[in-house]
Amino acid sequence: SGDSTTPYTECDIPTPCSVYGKTKLLGEEYVKTFCKRRFIIRTAWLYSHKGKNFVKTIARLATTNGEVKVVNDQVGSPTNVADLAHHIFKLIGTEEYGTYHGSGNGECSWYDFACKIVEYAGISAAVTPCTTAEFPTPTKRPAYSVLDNLMFRSTVGDEFRHWDEALKAFFLNKPT
């Protein structure tokens, strides 16, 4: 629901606050009903060099506009897709079936994340914080969506990097 102030573990009962979250939960329940051997992996704030994502959007807007305004009262854990893929490969070779949280370690606001994106991309732009109320969207977003990778730590190990370290590596390892 986003009402917590501590990271969510896989043992917490999901109470999604949006249609998007509710449909994801329905998908999980469907898989649990029909598949005995299954891996369900929840992730958050995912970014990569391919496709659309927050990192690429902020870099584009900061370059184009010289400034970006970003919410500072929504907190989560940015996840580099390379880290998630690494953990999926470790997991699929096992029989450690279940539900996993797989996200970058540590937490930050969207504003904190945007500041680091602009810094690591080497863009000269102003990043200004705002509240969710000042940046209305039709979709309700959780104020706190930090995931604890408890099940990874308990099985194959949690090697997710801290979000800041993974983001820095993202900019250092740009594909050509």
PDB file of C-alpha atoms in Angstrom:
ATOM      1  CA  SER A   1       0.000   0.000   0.000  1.00  0.00           C
ATOM      2  CA  GLY A   2       2.972   2.287   0.497  1.00  0.00           C
ATOM      3  CA  ASP A   3       2.005   3.067   4.100  1.00  0.00           C
ATOM      4  CA  SER A   4       5.019   1.340   5.668  1.00  0.00           C
ATOM      5  CA  THR A   5       8.189   3.047   6.839  1.00  0.00           C
ATOM      6  CA  THR A   6      10.294  -0.126   6.738  1.00  0.00           C
ATOM      7  CA  PRO A   7      11.136  -2.266   3.696  1.00  0.00           C
ATOM      8  CA  TYR A   8       8.509  -4.796   2.644  1.00  0.00           C
ATOM      9  CA  THR A   9       9.466  -8.472   2.884  1.00  0.00           C
ATOM     10  CA  GLU A  10       7.963 -11.335   0.921  1.00  0.00           C
ATOM     11  CA  CYS A  11       6.041 -12.279   4.108  1.00  0.00           C
ATOM     12  CA  ASP A  12       4.087  -9.015   4.202  1.00  0.00           C
ATOM     13  CA  ILE A  13       0.522  -9.243   2.924  1.00  0.00           C
ATOM     14  CA  PRO A  14       0.236  -7.188  -0.284  1.00  0.00           C
ATOM     15  CA  THR A  15      -2.391  -4.427  -0.260  1.00  0.00           C
ATOM     16  CA  PRO A  16      -1.876  -2.630  -3.580  1.00  0.00           C
ATOM     17  CA  CYS A  17      -3.248   0.897  -3.904  1.00  0.00           C
ATOM     18  CA  SER A  18      -3.621   1.073  -7.702  1.00  0.00           C
ATOM     19  CA  VAL A  19      -5.234  -0.907 -10.498  1.00  0.00           C
ATOM     20  CA  TYR A  20      -1.736  -1.677 -11.789  1.00  0.00           C
ATOM     21  CA  GLY A  21      -0.691  -3.170  -8.432  1.00  0.00           C
ATOM     22  CA  LYS A  22      -3.947  -5.070  -8.067  1.00  0.00           C
ATOM     23  CA  THR A  23      -3.596  -6.698 -11.496  1.00  0.00           C
ATOM     24  CA  LYS A  24       0.004  -7.691 -10.721  1.00  0.00           C
ATOM     25  CA  LEU A  25      -1.213  -9.342  -7.500  1.00  0.00           C
ATOM     26  CA  LEU A  26      -3.967 -11.162  -9.405  1.00  0.00           C
ATOM     27  CA  GLY A  27      -1.289 -12.485 -11.772  1.00  0.00           C
ATOM     28  CA  GLU A  28       0.731 -13.775  -8.820  1.00  0.00           C
ATOM     29  CA  GLU A  29      -2.330 -15.482  -7.362  1.00  0.00           C
ATOM     30  CA  TYR A  30      -3.067 -17.117 -10.727  1.00  0.00           C
ATOM     31  CA  VAL A  31       0.480 -18.476 -10.974  1.00  0.00           C
ATOM     32  CA  LYS A  32       0.343 -19.769  -7.375  1.00  0.00           C
ATOM     33  CA  THR A  33      -2.957 -21.527  -8.102  1.00  0.00           C
ATOM     34  CA  PHE A  34      -1.789 -23.341 -11.227  1.00  0.00           C
ATOM     35  CA  CYS A  35       1.976 -23.789 -10.825  1.00  0.00           C
ATOM     36  CA  LYS A  36       3.501 -25.760  -7.958  1.00  0.00           C
ATOM     37  CA  ARG A  37       7.081 -25.087  -9.009  1.00  0.00           C
ATOM     38  CA  ARG A  38       7.347 -21.360  -9.606  1.00  0.00           C
ATOM     39  CA  PHE A  39       9.486 -18.306  -9.119  1.00  0.00           C
ATOM     40  CA  ILE A  40       7.640 -15.043  -8.632  1.00  0.00           C
ATOM     41  CA  ILE A  41      10.006 -12.094  -8.551  1.00  0.00           C
ATOM     42  CA  ARG A  42       8.814  -8.654  -7.551  1.00  0.00           C
ATOM     43  CA  THR A  43      10.997  -5.738  -8.535  1.00  0.00           C
ATOM     44  CA  ALA A  44      10.731  -1.971  -8.516  1.00  0.00           C
ATOM     45  CA  TRP A  45      12.010   1.141 -10.258  1.00  0.00           C
ATOM     46  CA  LEU A  46      13.652  -0.954 -12.980  1.00  0.00           C
ATOM     47  CA  TYR A  47      15.968   0.648 -15.556  1.00  0.00           C
ATOM     48  CA  SER A  48      18.225  -0.499 -18.394  1.00  0.00           C
ATOM     49  CA  HIS A  49      19.878   0.780 -21.556  1.00  0.00           C
ATOM     50  CA  LYS A  50      16.965  -0.564 -23.625  1.00  0.00           C
ATOM     51  CA  GLY A  51      13.377   0.599 -23.615  1.00  0.00           C
ATOM     52  CA  LYS A  52      11.765   3.507 -21.809  1.00  0.00           C
ATOM     53  CA  ASN A  53      12.509   4.093 -18.153  1.00  0.00           C
ATOM     54  CA  PHE A  54      12.966   6.836 -15.549  1.00  0.00           C
ATOM     55  CA  VAL A  55      16.740   7.100 -15.987  1.00  0.00           C
ATOM     56  CA  LYS A  56      16.518   7.709 -19.720  1.00  0.00           C
ATOM     57  CA  THR A  57      13.561  10.084 -19.331  1.00  0.00           C
ATOM     58  CA  ILE A  58      15.299  12.240 -16.702  1.00  0.00           C
ATOM     59  CA  ALA A  59      18.529  12.364 -18.749  1.00  0.00           C
ATOM     60  CA  ARG A  60      16.572  13.401 -21.856  1.00  0.00           C
ATOM     61  CA  LEU A  61      14.482  16.057 -20.073  1.00  0.00           C
ATOM     62  CA  ALA A  62      17.478  17.464 -18.189  1.00  0.00           C
ATOM     63  CA  THR A  63      19.452  17.738 -21.432  1.00  0.00           C
ATOM     64  CA  THR A  64      16.564  19.242 -23.397  1.00  0.00           C
ATOM     65  CA  ASN A  65      15.141  21.594 -20.762  1.00  0.00           C
ATOM     66  CA  GLY A  66      18.131  22.303 -18.531  1.00  0.00           C
ATOM     67  CA  GLU A  67      15.947  21.510 -15.529  1.00  0.00           C
ATOM     68  CA  VAL A  68      13.593  18.864 -14.153  1.00  0.00           C
ATOM     69  CA  LYS A  69      11.058  18.860 -11.333  1.00  0.00           C
ATOM     70  CA  VAL A  70      10.767  15.540  -9.493  1.00  0.00           C
ATOM     71  CA  VAL A  71       8.703  14.275  -6.542  1.00  0.00           C
ATOM     72  CA  ASN A  72      10.570  14.010  -3.272  1.00  0.00           C
ATOM     73  CA  ASP A  73       7.943  12.245  -1.136  1.00  0.00           C
ATOM     74  CA  GLN A  74       7.878   8.849  -2.857  1.00  0.00           C
ATOM     75  CA  VAL A  75      10.629   6.469  -1.743  1.00  0.00           C
ATOM     76  CA  GLY A  76      11.788   3.220  -3.332  1.00  0.00           C
ATOM     77  CA  SER A  77      14.765   1.164  -4.474  1.00  0.00           C
ATOM     78  CA  PRO A  78      16.017   1.709  -8.026  1.00  0.00           C
ATOM     79  CA  THR A  79      16.969  -1.567  -9.724  1.00  0.00           C
ATOM     80  CA  ASN A  80      19.546  -2.024 -12.470  1.00  0.00           C
ATOM     81  CA  VAL A  81      18.237  -4.712 -14.832  1.00  0.00           C
ATOM     82  CA  ALA A  82      21.727  -6.286 -14.978  1.00  0.00           C
ATOM     83  CA  ASP A  83      21.541  -7.003 -11.237  1.00  0.00           C
ATOM     84  CA  LEU A  84      18.059  -8.475 -11.566  1.00  0.00           C
ATOM     85  CA  ALA A  85      19.118 -10.700 -14.495  1.00  0.00           C
ATOM     86  CA  HIS A  86      22.128 -11.948 -12.503  1.00  0.00           C
ATOM     87  CA  HIS A  87      19.873 -12.999  -9.636  1.00  0.00           C
ATOM     88  CA  ILE A  88      17.311 -14.645 -11.911  1.00  0.00           C
ATOM     89  CA  PHE A  89      20.060 -16.755 -13.489  1.00  0.00           C
ATOM     90  CA  LYS A  90      21.298 -17.785 -10.027  1.00  0.00           C
ATOM     91  CA  LEU A  91      17.775 -18.719  -8.973  1.00  0.00           C
ATOM     92  CA  ILE A  92      16.563 -20.697 -11.997  1.00  0.00           C
ATOM     93  CA  GLY A  93      19.263 -23.318 -11.478  1.00  0.00           C
ATOM     94  CA  THR A  94      17.770 -24.214  -8.103  1.00  0.00           C
ATOM     95  CA  GLU A  95      14.585 -25.660  -6.715  1.00  0.00           C
ATOM     96  CA  GLU A  96      14.181 -22.763  -4.261  1.00  0.00           C
ATOM     97  CA  TYR A  97      10.665 -22.028  -5.532  1.00  0.00           C
ATOM     98  CA  GLY A  98       8.677 -19.170  -4.102  1.00  0.00           C
ATOM     99  CA  THR A  99       8.154 -15.429  -4.110  1.00  0.00           C
ATOM    100  CA  TYR A 100      11.179 -13.135  -4.117  1.00  0.00           C
ATOM    101  CA  HIS A 101      11.816  -9.434  -3.891  1.00  0.00           C
ATOM    102  CA  GLY A 102      14.603  -8.426  -6.233  1.00  0.00           C
ATOM    103  CA  SER A 103      15.543  -4.757  -6.123  1.00  0.00           C
ATOM    104  CA  GLY A 104      18.545  -2.549  -5.590  1.00  0.00           C
ATOM    105  CA  ASN A 105      19.706  -2.223  -2.013  1.00  0.00           C
ATOM    106  CA  GLY A 106      19.195   1.025  -0.141  1.00  0.00           C
ATOM    107  CA  GLU A 107      16.452   3.545  -0.706  1.00  0.00           C
ATOM    108  CA  CYS A 108      15.941   7.009  -2.126  1.00  0.00           C
ATOM    109  CA  SER A 109      13.236   9.343  -3.353  1.00  0.00           C
ATOM    110  CA  TRP A 110      12.573   9.914  -7.047  1.00  0.00           C
ATOM    111  CA  TYR A 111      14.196  13.324  -6.514  1.00  0.00           C
ATOM    112  CA  ASP A 112      17.364  11.792  -5.003  1.00  0.00           C
ATOM    113  CA  PHE A 113      17.473   9.325  -7.892  1.00  0.00           C
ATOM    114  CA  ALA A 114      17.075  12.120 -10.469  1.00  0.00           C
ATOM    115  CA  CYS A 115      19.879  14.153  -8.859  1.00  0.00           C
ATOM    116  CA  LYS A 116      22.260  11.197  -9.201  1.00  0.00           C
ATOM    117  CA  ILE A 117      21.135  10.532 -12.790  1.00  0.00           C
ATOM    118  CA  VAL A 118      21.949  14.115 -13.779  1.00  0.00           C
ATOM    119  CA  GLU A 119      25.263  13.993 -11.891  1.00  0.00           C
ATOM    120  CA  TYR A 120      26.446  10.641 -13.323  1.00  0.00           C
ATOM    121  CA  ALA A 121      25.292  11.538 -16.836  1.00  0.00           C
ATOM    122  CA  GLY A 122      27.367  14.725 -16.618  1.00  0.00           C
ATOM    123  CA  ILE A 123      24.401  16.934 -17.477  1.00  0.00           C
ATOM    124  CA  SER A 124      24.382  20.555 -16.372  1.00  0.00           C
ATOM    125  CA  ALA A 125      20.784  20.928 -15.219  1.00  0.00           C
ATOM    126  CA  ALA A 126      18.805  21.976 -12.160  1.00  0.00           C
ATOM    127  CA  VAL A 127      16.833  19.278 -10.334  1.00  0.00           C
ATOM    128  CA  THR A 128      14.035  20.727  -8.213  1.00  0.00           C
ATOM    129  CA  PRO A 129      12.059  18.747  -5.617  1.00  0.00           C
ATOM    130  CA  CYS A 130       8.273  18.858  -5.419  1.00  0.00           C
ATOM    131  CA  THR A 131       5.535  16.948  -3.610  1.00  0.00           C
ATOM    132  CA  THR A 132       3.236  14.342  -5.103  1.00  0.00           C
ATOM    133  CA  ALA A 133       0.391  16.834  -4.658  1.00  0.00           C
ATOM    134  CA  GLU A 134       2.283  19.337  -6.834  1.00  0.00           C
ATOM    135  CA  PHE A 135       2.816  16.741  -9.558  1.00  0.00           C
ATOM    136  CA  PRO A 136      -0.605  15.129  -9.997  1.00  0.00           C
ATOM    137  CA  THR A 137      -0.983  11.950 -12.038  1.00  0.00           C
ATOM    138  CA  PRO A 138      -4.090   9.862 -12.677  1.00  0.00           C
ATOM    139  CA  THR A 139      -2.407   6.844 -11.036  1.00  0.00           C
ATOM    140  CA  LYS A 140      -2.037   6.686  -7.254  1.00  0.00           C
ATOM    141  CA  ARG A 141       1.580   5.888  -6.403  1.00  0.00           C
ATOM    142  CA  PRO A 142       2.753   4.431  -3.090  1.00  0.00           C
ATOM    143  CA  ALA A 143       4.689   6.814  -0.869  1.00  0.00           C
ATOM    144  CA  TYR A 144       6.999   3.989   0.249  1.00  0.00           C
ATOM    145  CA  SER A 145       7.761   1.004  -1.994  1.00  0.00           C
ATOM    146  CA  VAL A 146      11.111  -0.256  -0.696  1.00  0.00           C
ATOM    147  CA  LEU A 147      11.531  -4.020  -1.053  1.00  0.00           C
ATOM    148  CA  ASP A 148      13.689  -6.166   1.234  1.00  0.00           C
ATOM    149  CA  ASN A 149      15.451  -9.000  -0.646  1.00  0.00           C
ATOM    150  CA  LEU A 150      15.002 -11.386   2.298  1.00  0.00           C
ATOM    151  CA  MET A 151      14.334 -14.537   0.253  1.00  0.00           C
ATOM    152  CA  PHE A 152      17.376 -13.977  -1.964  1.00  0.00           C
ATOM    153  CA  ARG A 153      19.528 -13.543   1.162  1.00  0.00           C
ATOM    154  CA  SER A 154      17.999 -16.727   2.594  1.00  0.00           C
ATOM    155  CA  THR A 155      18.605 -18.866  -0.508  1.00  0.00           C
ATOM    156  CA  VAL A 156      21.079 -17.981  -3.279  1.00  0.00           C
ATOM    157  CA  GLY A 157      22.389 -14.752  -1.752  1.00  0.00           C
ATOM    158  CA  ASP A 158      21.663 -11.064  -2.197  1.00  0.00           C
ATOM    159  CA  GLU A 159      24.310  -9.538  -4.441  1.00  0.00           C
ATOM    160  CA  PHE A 160      22.154  -6.617  -5.550  1.00  0.00           C
ATOM    161  CA  ARG A 161      24.307  -3.521  -5.451  1.00  0.00           C
ATOM    162  CA  HIS A 162      23.350  -0.402  -3.565  1.00  0.00           C
ATOM    163  CA  TRP A 163      21.166   1.607  -5.954  1.00  0.00           C
ATOM    164  CA  ASP A 164      23.740   4.427  -6.128  1.00  0.00           C
ATOM    165  CA  GLU A 165      26.625   2.080  -7.023  1.00  0.00           C
ATOM    166  CA  ALA A 166      24.514   0.283  -9.651  1.00  0.00           C
ATOM    167  CA  LEU A 167      23.445   3.601 -11.221  1.00  0.00           C
ATOM    168  CA  LYS A 168      27.037   4.827 -11.407  1.00  0.00           C
ATOM    169  CA  ALA A 169      28.028   1.544 -13.124  1.00  0.00           C
ATOM    170  CA  PHE A 170      25.104   1.995 -15.546  1.00  0.00           C
ATOM    171  CA  PHE A 171      26.596   5.261 -16.807  1.00  0.00           C
ATOM    172  CA  LEU A 172      30.148   3.916 -16.895  1.00  0.00           C
ATOM    173  CA  ASN A 173      29.091   0.880 -18.947  1.00  0.00           C
ATOM    174  CA  LYS A 174      27.116   2.532 -21.736  1.00  0.00           C
ATOM    175  CA  PRO A 175      26.628   0.246 -24.730  1.00  0.00           C
ATOM    176  CA  THR A 176      28.246   1.492 -27.934  1.00  0.00           C
TER     177      THR A 176
END
